[in-house]
Structures are given as C-alpha cells and as structure tokens.
Coordinates of C-alpha atoms in Angstrom, one line a residue:
Chain A
M1 CA 0.7 8.9 -22.7
N2 CA 2.1 5.8 -24.7
T3 CA -0.3 3.6 -22.9
N4 CA -0.1 1.1 -25.8
T5 CA 3.7 0.4 -25.2
A6 CA 3.0 0.4 -21.4
Q7 CA 0.4 -2.4 -22.0
D8 CA 2.8 -4.2 -24.2
L9 CA 5.5 -4.3 -21.6
Q10 CA 3.2 -5.5 -18.9
K11 CA 3.8 -8.8 -17.3
Q12 CA 2.5 -11.8 -19.0
E13 CA 1.5 -14.6 -16.8
T14 CA 4.8 -16.2 -15.7
Q15 CA 5.1 -19.7 -17.0
L16 CA 8.0 -21.8 -17.4
P17 CA 9.0 -21.6 -21.1
Q18 CA 8.9 -24.8 -23.0
R19 CA 12.4 -26.0 -23.1
A20 CA 13.6 -29.4 -23.7
E21 CA 16.8 -29.3 -21.8
R22 CA 15.0 -28.6 -18.5
Q23 CA 15.2 -31.5 -16.2
R24 CA 12.8 -30.8 -13.4
P25 CA 10.7 -27.5 -12.8
R26 CA 12.4 -25.3 -10.3
P27 CA 10.3 -23.3 -7.6
Y28 CA 10.8 -20.0 -9.4
A29 CA 9.5 -16.7 -8.4
A30 CA 8.6 -13.8 -10.3
P31 CA 11.0 -10.8 -9.4
R32 CA 9.6 -7.5 -8.4
V33 CA 10.3 -4.9 -11.1
D34 CA 10.4 -1.1 -11.9
V35 CA 10.0 -0.4 -15.6
Y36 CA 10.3 3.1 -16.8
E37 CA 10.8 4.7 -20.3
T38 CA 13.0 7.6 -21.3
K39 CA 13.0 9.0 -24.7
D40 CA 15.9 6.8 -25.5
A41 CA 15.2 3.5 -23.7
Y42 CA 13.2 1.3 -21.4
Q43 CA 14.7 0.5 -18.2
V44 CA 13.8 -2.7 -16.4
V45 CA 15.1 -2.9 -12.8
A46 CA 14.5 -6.3 -11.1
D47 CA 15.1 -7.6 -7.5
V48 CA 17.0 -10.8 -7.9
P49 CA 18.7 -11.6 -4.4
G50 CA 21.2 -14.3 -4.6
V51 CA 21.9 -14.1 -8.4
S52 CA 25.2 -13.4 -9.9
E53 CA 26.3 -12.6 -13.4
S54 CA 27.2 -16.1 -14.3
S55 CA 23.8 -17.6 -13.4
L56 CA 21.7 -15.1 -15.1
E57 CA 20.3 -15.8 -18.5
I58 CA 18.5 -13.2 -20.5
T59 CA 16.9 -14.3 -23.8
V60 CA 14.9 -12.4 -26.6
E61 CA 12.8 -14.7 -28.7
K62 CA 10.3 -13.3 -31.2
D63 CA 8.6 -10.6 -29.1
T64 CA 9.2 -12.1 -25.8
L65 CA 12.1 -11.1 -23.3
T66 CA 12.6 -13.7 -20.6
I67 CA 14.9 -13.2 -17.5
E68 CA 15.8 -16.4 -15.9
A69 CA 18.1 -16.6 -12.9
P70 CA 18.4 -20.0 -11.0
V71 CA 19.6 -19.8 -7.4
E72 CA 21.0 -22.9 -5.9
P73 CA 19.4 -23.4 -2.5
T74 CA 21.7 -23.0 0.3
R75 CA 22.4 -26.5 1.8
R76 CA 23.4 -26.5 5.6
E77 CA 23.9 -28.9 8.3
H78 CA 21.4 -26.9 10.2
R79 CA 17.8 -27.5 10.6
L80 CA 15.7 -25.0 8.5
R81 CA 12.9 -23.5 10.9
L82 CA 11.7 -20.6 8.8
A83 CA 11.6 -20.5 4.9
E84 CA 10.1 -17.3 3.5
S85 CA 12.3 -17.5 0.5
V86 CA 12.0 -20.7 -1.6
G87 CA 15.3 -20.1 -3.1
G88 CA 14.9 -21.7 -6.5
G89 CA 15.4 -18.5 -8.4
F90 CA 13.6 -16.0 -10.6
L91 CA 11.9 -16.2 -13.9
R92 CA 9.7 -13.5 -15.6
T93 CA 8.8 -12.8 -19.1
F94 CA 7.8 -9.6 -20.8
A95 CA 6.2 -8.9 -24.2
L96 CA 8.6 -6.5 -26.0
P97 CA 7.2 -3.4 -27.3
D98 CA 7.9 -2.4 -31.1
G99 CA 10.9 -0.5 -31.8
I100 CA 13.6 -2.0 -29.6
D101 CA 17.0 -2.2 -30.8
R102 CA 17.5 -5.7 -29.9
D103 CA 21.1 -5.8 -30.8
R104 CA 22.0 -3.2 -28.2
I105 CA 20.0 -4.7 -25.1
S106 CA 22.3 -4.5 -22.2
A107 CA 22.2 -5.8 -18.6
T108 CA 24.1 -5.6 -15.4
V109 CA 23.7 -7.2 -12.0
R110 CA 25.0 -5.8 -8.8
S111 CA 24.0 -6.6 -5.2
G112 CA 21.1 -8.6 -6.4
V113 CA 19.7 -6.0 -8.6
L114 CA 19.4 -6.5 -12.4
R115 CA 19.4 -3.4 -14.6
L116 CA 18.3 -4.1 -18.1
T117 CA 18.5 -1.3 -20.9
L118 CA 16.4 -1.9 -23.9
P119 CA 17.5 1.0 -26.3
K120 CA 14.7 2.3 -28.7
S121 CA 15.6 2.0 -32.5
E122 CA 16.6 5.2 -34.1
T123 CA 13.4 5.2 -36.2
M124 CA 11.2 5.1 -33.0
R125 CA 12.8 8.0 -31.3
P126 CA 10.6 11.2 -31.7
R127 CA 12.0 13.3 -34.3
K128 CA 11.5 16.9 -34.9
I129 CA 10.3 17.5 -38.6
V130 CA 11.4 20.9 -39.7
V131 CA 8.8 22.6 -41.8
Q132 CA 10.3 24.1 -44.8
P133 CA 8.6 27.5 -45.7
G134 CA 6.5 27.2 -48.8
A135 CA 8.0 28.4 -52.0
Chain B
M1 CA 15.7 -14.6 30.0
T2 CA 16.8 -18.1 30.3
L3 CA 16.2 -21.5 28.6
T4 CA 13.6 -22.5 31.1
H5 CA 11.3 -19.9 29.5
F6 CA 11.0 -22.2 26.6
T7 CA 10.9 -25.5 28.3
H8 CA 7.2 -26.1 28.7
P9 CA 6.4 -28.6 31.6
F10 CA 4.3 -30.6 29.2
G11 CA 7.2 -31.0 26.9
R12 CA 5.8 -28.7 24.2
N13 CA 8.1 -28.3 21.3
P14 CA 10.2 -25.2 22.0
W15 CA 10.1 -24.2 18.4
R16 CA 6.3 -24.0 18.4
E17 CA 7.0 -21.5 21.2
F18 CA 9.4 -19.8 19.0
G19 CA 6.8 -19.5 16.1
R20 CA 4.3 -17.9 18.7
M21 CA 6.7 -15.5 19.9
Q22 CA 7.9 -14.6 16.4
A23 CA 4.2 -13.7 15.5
E24 CA 4.1 -11.7 18.7
V25 CA 7.2 -9.7 18.0
E26 CA 6.1 -9.2 14.3
R27 CA 2.7 -8.0 15.5
L28 CA 4.3 -5.4 17.6
F29 CA 6.6 -4.4 14.8
D30 CA 3.7 -4.2 12.3
H31 CA 2.0 -1.8 14.8
A32 CA 5.0 0.5 14.7
R33 CA 5.5 0.2 11.1
A34 CA 1.8 1.0 10.4
R35 CA 2.2 4.4 12.0
H36 CA 5.1 5.3 9.7
N37 CA 2.9 4.4 6.6
D38 CA 5.8 2.5 5.2
S39 CA 5.3 1.2 1.6
Y40 CA 6.6 -2.3 2.7
A41 CA 4.2 -5.1 3.2
P42 CA 5.1 -6.7 6.5
G43 CA 7.6 -9.4 5.9
F44 CA 10.3 -7.5 4.2
P45 CA 13.1 -8.6 4.0
A46 CA 12.1 -12.2 3.2
V47 CA 14.0 -14.4 5.8
N48 CA 15.1 -17.9 6.1
L49 CA 16.2 -19.1 9.5
W50 CA 18.4 -22.1 10.4
T51 CA 19.4 -23.5 13.7
S52 CA 21.9 -25.9 15.1
E53 CA 22.9 -26.8 18.6
D54 CA 25.1 -23.7 18.9
E55 CA 24.0 -21.2 16.7
V56 CA 21.1 -19.7 14.4
V57 CA 21.8 -18.6 11.0
I58 CA 19.5 -16.0 9.3
T59 CA 19.5 -15.0 5.6
A60 CA 17.7 -12.0 4.6
E61 CA 17.0 -10.9 0.9
L62 CA 18.0 -7.3 0.7
P63 CA 18.8 -6.6 -2.8
G64 CA 20.5 -3.2 -3.8
I65 CA 21.3 -2.0 -0.2
D66 CA 24.6 -0.5 1.0
P67 CA 25.6 -3.0 3.4
D68 CA 27.0 -0.3 5.7
K69 CA 23.3 1.0 6.2
I70 CA 22.1 -2.4 7.5
D71 CA 21.7 -2.1 11.2
I72 CA 22.0 -5.5 13.1
A73 CA 21.1 -5.1 16.9
V74 CA 21.4 -7.9 19.2
L75 CA 19.7 -7.8 22.8
D76 CA 19.8 -11.1 25.0
D77 CA 17.8 -13.4 22.7
T78 CA 16.6 -11.1 20.1
V79 CA 18.1 -9.8 16.9
T80 CA 16.8 -6.9 14.8
L81 CA 17.6 -6.1 11.3
S82 CA 16.8 -2.7 10.2
G83 CA 17.7 -0.1 7.6
T84 CA 16.5 1.9 4.7
R85 CA 16.2 1.1 1.0
A86 CA 16.2 4.0 -1.5
S87 CA 13.7 4.3 -4.2
E88 CA 15.0 3.9 -8.0
D89 CA 16.4 7.0 -9.2
V90 CA 14.0 7.7 -12.1
P91 CA 15.3 10.4 -14.5
E92 CA 13.2 13.5 -14.8
G93 CA 10.5 13.3 -17.5
A94 CA 10.7 9.4 -17.7
V95 CA 7.4 7.4 -17.9
I96 CA 7.0 4.9 -15.0
H97 CA 5.2 1.8 -16.3
H98 CA 5.8 -0.5 -13.3
R99 CA 6.9 0.3 -9.6
E100 CA 6.8 -3.1 -7.7
R101 CA 10.0 -2.8 -5.9
G102 CA 9.6 -1.7 -2.3
F103 CA 11.6 1.2 -0.6
G104 CA 11.6 3.1 2.6
E105 CA 12.4 2.0 6.1
F106 CA 12.4 -1.7 7.1
S107 CA 12.8 -3.6 10.5
R108 CA 12.3 -7.0 11.5
S109 CA 13.1 -8.7 14.8
F110 CA 13.7 -12.3 15.7
R111 CA 13.6 -14.1 19.0
V112 CA 15.9 -17.2 19.3
P113 CA 15.7 -19.8 22.1
F114 CA 19.0 -18.8 23.8
R115 CA 20.9 -15.7 24.6
I116 CA 23.2 -14.5 21.7
D117 CA 26.9 -14.1 22.1
A118 CA 26.7 -10.5 20.6
S119 CA 30.6 -10.3 20.2
G120 CA 30.6 -13.4 18.1
V121 CA 27.7 -12.3 15.5
D122 CA 29.1 -12.6 12.1
A123 CA 27.4 -10.9 9.1
R124 CA 28.1 -11.1 5.4
Y125 CA 26.3 -9.5 2.5
Q126 CA 26.8 -11.1 -1.1
H127 CA 24.6 -10.7 -4.2
G128 CA 21.9 -8.8 -2.3
V129 CA 21.6 -11.5 0.5
L130 CA 22.5 -10.9 4.1
E131 CA 23.7 -13.8 6.2
V132 CA 23.9 -13.3 10.0
K133 CA 25.2 -15.9 12.3
L134 CA 24.2 -15.7 15.8
P135 CA 26.2 -17.9 18.2
K136 CA 24.8 -19.0 21.5
A137 CA 26.2 -17.3 24.5
A138 CA 28.6 -19.3 26.6
E139 CA 26.1 -19.0 29.7
D140 CA 23.4 -20.8 27.8
R141 CA 25.8 -23.7 26.6
P142 CA 25.6 -26.9 28.2
R143 CA 28.4 -27.1 30.8
K144 CA 29.8 -30.3 32.2
V145 CA 30.1 -30.2 35.9
P146 CA 32.9 -32.2 37.3
V147 CA 32.0 -34.2 40.5
L148 CA 34.7 -33.8 43.1
T149 CA 35.2 -36.6 45.5
A150 CA 35.1 -35.6 49.0

C-alpha cells in the first residue's frame, strides 16, 4: 500500500545543509520521528526536547523538508559528570513525496514534541469517479 | 550510607566509584526492564548530570510527557525517575511509515555520593526537559566544630 511514497518520505542521510551563514558546525542529533499518513495529510511527529517555537526552523526547498532546531547547551557553574545528551539541537531532512500542498504545511511544538502536518493537494486525494450509465 | 563509602583508602576518585555504581544500578534495572519487555532501549530518558559541593543537578529528556505523571523518588543517596509515555494516537486507517519514538514505562536510578535532602528536591519541566536539583542533606555537609577552651 503506497510504498513509493513511504520510501520517498524515508530519512535521507542527515547531513548539514550547505549554508553560507553557518559559522561552525553544531553537534546536531537526528530526532526520533513517527510518520503516518491519512487520506488528507502526512503527519510527522518528532521528539525535540529543549526546543521552543522561537528556535525551530522548518524549510521546504525543492523536494526536501528540513527540520532544524538548535538548542543552546546549558552552562552551569557545576561540573558535568555525565553527558548522554550533547545538547546541540536537532536536524533532519526528509524527501517530500509528490502532491503535498506546500502552502498549507503547518507545525506546532509543545513539551518538546514537534507536530508537522503536510496536507495532500486536492488533486492527489483519492476521488470517487461516478460512472455514468451508458446512453 | 555515609561518605566514607566513597573515600577509598588509596585515594581513588570517588567519581570513578560513582560510575561503577551507576553501571551496577543500571544493570539491576535493565534486568527488571527486560522482564517487562519494554519497548525502550536502556537509557531512556537521556540524562545529563552535574555536581557541585552542595548539590547534584540532573536533566532528563522527556518530550511529550505530562509532568504530573513523572515520578521522582528519593531514598538516601539514590534518586529514581520513572513514568510512562503514551504511544502516538494514530487515527484509524492511517498508514504508519515510521515509528521511532519510544513509548511505555521507563525508570532510571542514579546514585550520588551523598545523602539527599528529600524535602529540598526541586523539579521543573520545560520544553520536554525535566530538571531535578538534589541538595546534599545537612548531615553530609561539612560542619565546623568549635573548639572549646577548658
């Protein structure tokens, strides 16, 4: 069932996009995601702990959707003894399947969980063709 | 348990000891977790841990969890973070392409090199990160003893 689009949406190798403004590479991690598809839209749910609305950047360029969310590492007077989270933030890119209504992509972030809705264009939704009785 | 437990006669770094004990505690909990057939890889939530003279600060990455459902238990020199994370509510008939986010029960314990003042523990949850401050109990703080003249 719809395996092509499933593959389209699969994770590409996470690499830093080539951007001139980046000063130094951050220790980004790829966020864990759930992706599911309803008849109207794709939903991407990503765990981005420590990320707020203001620090999140979602870009669509050609056929690539990029989620980028830098997290400023917490600085403390204390000594860091155990660091399982590098804390640089999150970055992941997805290849967009055909038929996404790019103007209506929406996103919310709450309690460190990003929810992206990628609505399907009208033309890509399943449509029932009524067969007219022959004359 | 007292501080002497950590002060090795050969002057070993007490934090190396901390690491060893951490591994021991994790091993015990991994064993318990294995029996629950939990979907989490060991080590959820990911944790950073800081120390100072008077306190230990733990931050745990717990995105999308109701903070009321996080259980923080303190006993002597050990703190346990536990709770449950619900799975994503996928509408009926939807096609699932990726399912990487973990769900189910989690529990992690950490042992610190002093007794914790349980009444002074402070916990905050913001943007999916839990921060717990564990102050050192008064009994384990260095005390100045005044010398009385006879």
